[in-house]
XYZ file of C-alpha atoms in Angstrom:
317
model
C -42.246 150.236 19.745
C -42.229 147.368 17.293
C -45.245 145.100 17.138
C -44.563 141.513 18.219
C -43.863 139.202 15.310
C -46.504 136.490 14.996
C -45.121 132.994 14.876
C -46.070 131.205 11.678
C -47.914 127.942 12.091
C -45.900 124.871 11.142
C -47.006 122.410 8.483
C -48.090 119.994 11.214
C -50.137 122.649 13.012
C -51.846 123.654 9.752
C -52.649 120.017 8.963
C -53.919 119.451 12.506
C -56.328 122.375 12.265
C -57.473 121.880 8.667
C -57.653 118.082 8.520
C -57.499 116.567 12.032
C -58.486 113.097 10.793
C -55.598 112.889 8.311
C -53.292 114.272 11.000
C -54.436 111.535 13.393
C -54.026 108.803 10.779
C -50.428 109.894 10.193
C -49.762 109.835 13.943
C -51.337 106.371 14.255
C -49.023 105.064 11.546
C -46.004 106.656 13.242
C -47.007 105.415 16.717
C -47.740 101.898 15.495
C -44.500 101.802 13.534
C -42.511 102.934 16.589
C -44.142 100.246 18.714
C -43.598 97.366 16.318
C -40.186 98.467 15.044
C -39.150 98.627 18.695
C -40.574 95.138 19.179
C -38.637 93.885 16.162
C -35.380 95.331 17.513
C -36.110 93.895 20.949
C -36.952 90.315 19.921
C -33.293 89.136 19.620
C -32.753 90.160 23.248
C -35.273 87.502 24.310
C -32.704 84.816 23.463
C -30.206 86.106 26.025
C -32.364 87.983 28.555
C -35.813 86.390 28.274
C -39.259 87.862 27.582
C -40.353 88.070 31.233
C -37.064 89.665 32.266
C -37.263 92.219 29.446
C -40.814 93.081 30.519
C -39.585 93.775 34.060
C -36.760 96.023 32.832
C -39.211 97.924 30.621
C -41.639 98.308 33.537
C -38.838 99.551 35.782
C -37.543 102.146 33.314
C -41.072 103.411 32.596
C -41.853 103.530 36.328
C -38.812 105.699 37.097
C -39.671 108.143 34.292
C -43.342 108.428 35.324
C -42.566 108.728 39.044
C -40.148 111.596 38.464
C -42.661 113.293 36.190
C -45.953 112.771 38.064
C -44.805 112.450 41.710
C -48.029 110.576 42.600
C -47.164 110.337 46.315
C -48.414 113.914 46.694
C -51.971 112.758 45.985
C -54.217 111.237 48.654
C -55.667 107.845 47.716
C -58.824 106.307 49.192
C -59.125 102.601 50.082
C -61.381 102.014 47.073
C -58.887 103.681 44.746
C -56.068 101.560 46.161
C -58.040 98.364 45.415
C -58.617 99.427 41.811
C -54.976 100.490 41.650
C -53.763 97.030 42.672
C -55.999 95.352 40.051
C -54.749 97.885 37.482
C -51.154 96.973 38.381
C -51.864 93.237 38.014
C -53.326 93.777 34.545
C -50.360 95.945 33.487
C -47.748 93.496 34.736
C -49.528 90.587 33.054
C -50.028 92.527 29.834
C -46.380 93.588 29.522
C -45.074 90.117 30.347
C -47.443 88.110 28.140
C -46.944 90.516 25.230
C -43.191 89.961 25.310
C -43.618 86.195 25.530
C -46.091 86.177 22.638
C -43.964 88.202 20.192
C -40.897 86.254 21.259
C -42.528 82.982 20.157
C -44.928 84.102 17.421
C -44.818 86.424 14.410
C -46.016 89.970 15.215
C -48.575 89.819 12.403
C -50.313 86.967 14.240
C -49.652 87.808 17.905
C -50.937 91.392 17.743
C -54.358 90.679 16.118
C -55.070 87.927 18.661
C -54.451 90.380 21.489
C -57.141 92.687 20.094
C -59.705 90.171 21.345
C -59.398 92.019 24.670
C -60.588 95.487 23.561
C -63.226 93.969 21.242
C -64.545 91.815 24.109
C -64.836 94.893 26.344
C -66.815 96.624 23.579
C -69.079 93.582 23.232
C -69.723 93.295 26.982
C -70.375 96.995 27.578
C -72.074 97.677 24.228
C -75.781 98.384 23.869
C -76.445 97.173 20.339
C -76.094 94.016 18.257
C -73.175 95.387 16.243
C -70.853 95.502 19.222
C -71.944 92.064 20.396
C -71.504 90.562 16.936
C -68.022 92.116 16.677
C -66.638 89.580 19.166
C -67.917 86.765 16.924
C -66.227 88.323 13.898
C -62.997 88.767 15.876
C -63.170 85.175 17.128
C -63.424 83.897 13.550
C -60.342 85.866 12.510
C -58.397 84.801 15.605
C -59.411 81.149 15.128
C -58.054 81.335 11.576
C -54.748 82.805 12.740
C -54.353 80.337 15.614
C -55.380 77.341 13.502
C -53.037 78.261 10.673
C -50.155 78.756 13.111
C -50.682 75.365 14.706
C -51.133 73.571 11.400
C -48.071 75.241 9.877
C -45.749 74.602 12.812
C -46.604 72.482 15.845
C -43.480 73.371 17.801
C -43.711 74.222 21.490
C -42.787 77.852 20.820
C -45.887 78.361 18.651
C -48.129 76.941 21.378
C -46.474 79.129 24.022
C -46.843 82.181 21.763
C -50.552 81.517 21.188
C -51.279 80.989 24.888
C -49.359 84.179 25.756
C -51.309 86.109 23.108
C -54.644 85.041 24.626
C -53.392 85.929 28.116
C -52.283 89.328 26.762
C -55.773 89.829 25.310
C -57.345 89.097 28.711
C -54.858 91.390 30.467
C -55.512 94.153 27.909
C -59.234 93.905 28.661
C -58.427 94.246 32.361
C -56.138 97.200 31.629
C -59.001 98.988 29.840
C -61.574 98.154 32.524
C -59.476 99.014 35.584
C -57.855 101.971 33.815
C -61.327 103.357 33.182
C -62.076 103.049 36.897
C -59.032 105.240 37.598
C -59.647 107.676 34.731
C -61.379 110.266 36.902
C -58.897 109.984 39.766
C -55.707 111.192 38.111
C -55.144 108.743 35.258
C -51.434 109.432 34.781
C -50.789 109.407 38.528
C -52.582 106.059 38.796
C -50.664 104.713 35.796
C -47.312 105.686 37.333
C -48.159 103.975 40.631
C -49.603 100.874 38.950
C -46.519 100.376 36.765
C -44.258 100.929 39.774
C -46.225 98.404 41.838
C -46.056 95.835 39.015
C -42.277 96.322 38.714
C -41.767 96.008 42.493
C -43.834 92.814 42.737
C -41.887 91.186 39.894
C -38.483 92.441 41.119
C -37.652 89.665 43.642
C -38.618 86.923 41.187
C -37.336 88.376 37.922
C -34.884 91.157 38.791
C -31.802 89.097 39.749
C -32.144 86.866 36.687
C -32.650 89.871 34.394
C -29.548 91.636 35.733
C -27.448 88.483 35.507
C -28.552 87.687 31.945
C -28.102 91.274 30.753
C -24.534 91.213 32.081
C -23.702 88.464 29.559
C -23.985 90.915 26.666
C -24.813 94.282 28.282
C -24.079 96.496 25.305
C -26.475 94.611 23.048
C -29.300 93.715 25.438
C -29.493 97.010 27.344
C -29.374 99.025 24.125
C -32.206 96.985 22.614
C -34.371 97.366 25.710
C -33.739 101.134 25.843
C -34.604 101.395 22.144
C -37.870 99.564 22.705
C -38.787 101.573 25.800
C -38.181 104.891 24.015
C -40.061 103.850 20.877
C -42.978 101.949 22.426
C -43.386 103.419 25.903
C -42.402 107.053 25.336
C -42.869 108.157 21.718
C -45.952 106.030 21.036
C -47.588 107.066 24.332
C -46.967 110.784 23.669
C -48.408 110.468 20.160
C -51.490 108.744 21.616
C -52.054 111.705 23.935
C -51.700 114.167 21.020
C -54.248 112.160 19.013
C -56.721 112.073 21.904
C -56.500 115.874 22.112
C -57.065 116.174 18.354
C -59.876 113.706 17.625
C -62.805 112.211 19.518
C -62.160 109.009 21.518
C -64.525 107.019 19.288
C -62.564 108.017 16.169
C -59.360 107.066 17.965
C -60.882 103.639 18.630
C -61.674 103.162 14.943
C -58.107 104.038 13.972
C -56.830 101.251 16.236
C -57.834 98.875 13.439
C -54.676 100.055 11.674
C -52.406 98.533 14.325
C -52.744 94.864 13.286
C -52.081 95.899 9.674
C -49.055 97.966 10.733
C -47.708 95.024 12.750
C -48.002 92.826 9.646
C -46.158 95.332 7.456
C -43.393 95.924 10.020
C -43.050 92.165 10.431
C -42.159 91.910 6.744
C -39.018 93.972 7.357
C -37.979 91.480 10.037
C -38.471 88.478 7.746
C -41.953 87.502 8.979
C -43.930 86.694 5.820
C -47.615 85.746 6.282
C -49.679 83.479 4.070
C -52.748 84.679 2.167
C -55.061 83.041 4.708
C -53.213 84.732 7.581
C -53.738 88.099 5.881
C -57.450 87.288 5.554
C -57.621 86.448 9.270
C -55.864 89.705 10.137
C -58.302 91.731 8.015
C -61.247 90.001 9.707
C -59.901 91.035 13.122
C -59.401 94.599 11.865
C -63.010 94.617 10.626
C -64.211 93.583 14.098
C -62.299 96.512 15.649
C -63.940 98.949 13.241
C -67.343 97.374 13.896
C -66.890 97.734 17.657
C -65.762 101.359 17.448
C -68.426 102.469 14.959
C -71.193 100.876 17.007
C -69.788 102.693 20.027
C -70.224 105.937 18.092
C -73.840 104.945 17.440
C -74.397 104.377 21.168
C -73.007 107.831 21.959
C -75.187 109.458 19.301
C -78.269 107.663 20.650
C -77.464 108.814 24.185
C -76.982 112.409 22.963
C -80.330 112.323 21.128
C -82.110 110.944 24.202
C -80.550 113.632 26.391
C -81.541 116.422 23.974
C -85.109 115.079 23.756
C -85.309 114.948 27.543
C -84.067 118.535 27.817
C -86.492 119.723 25.135
C -89.495 117.956 26.681
C -91.865 120.309 28.561
C -91.927 119.930 32.312
C -95.086 118.229 33.640
């Protein structure tokens, strides 16, 4: 009887085992590129369909995929979980909608860094040391630069709308992190599928008819762009995030998020969005605040681990 032939490890598997950090960095670049390339392809559809309508279509497509995959109705939900679920859905619906409005009225290289105020603020509020609290100040300086430069360079209504939407997206992102964390130990993916479905259903009567009518004007172009974006941003990027979280520690994953504003700037160049030197400086300041928040979070975890080990090693009285 012949011995079974061992399957050779692929290049990716070898890299993942030998250098998980480099592997994760590559995935971050790919995931960020998919997200912002998808956004760049989608932006022209805002002119015919509208940012809010596109957000609803994206929510609906994602909801159908997740419902078929997770089948969350098989799980029993408590009253407390349902309350958190509703708040989670509100944050998701707001985040999707405001993100689309922001990138539809503002360059990606400016809109995306502003939205990172949300995660940095969560780190500052929940953090235990001065580094995390000071990170929000650093981020605010960078965001103030970006917002001020945008307003001084172009005082059109679209810039103002884009800035307001970016700040709303930042607040919604903070809510997404907070409420998502509340659901993390109660079937995170099941909760996500229900929350996205609920957000899509709530928006449907107000946005659905308009979205369908406007997509029918140029269905081949608008539907194709929305599908492209959903596949790139909601499917591929999300899967890559899950692979990264299984490869590296969550705190390292948080640090690598600092690459996203930079990636959005680079991708924006390919879509004709050229920043000024001062805008690049503002973006780098925001990225520094993300790193500061994540690294200080690592310090908190290390301090907690040391305290726990000392408590375990201490003799019983």
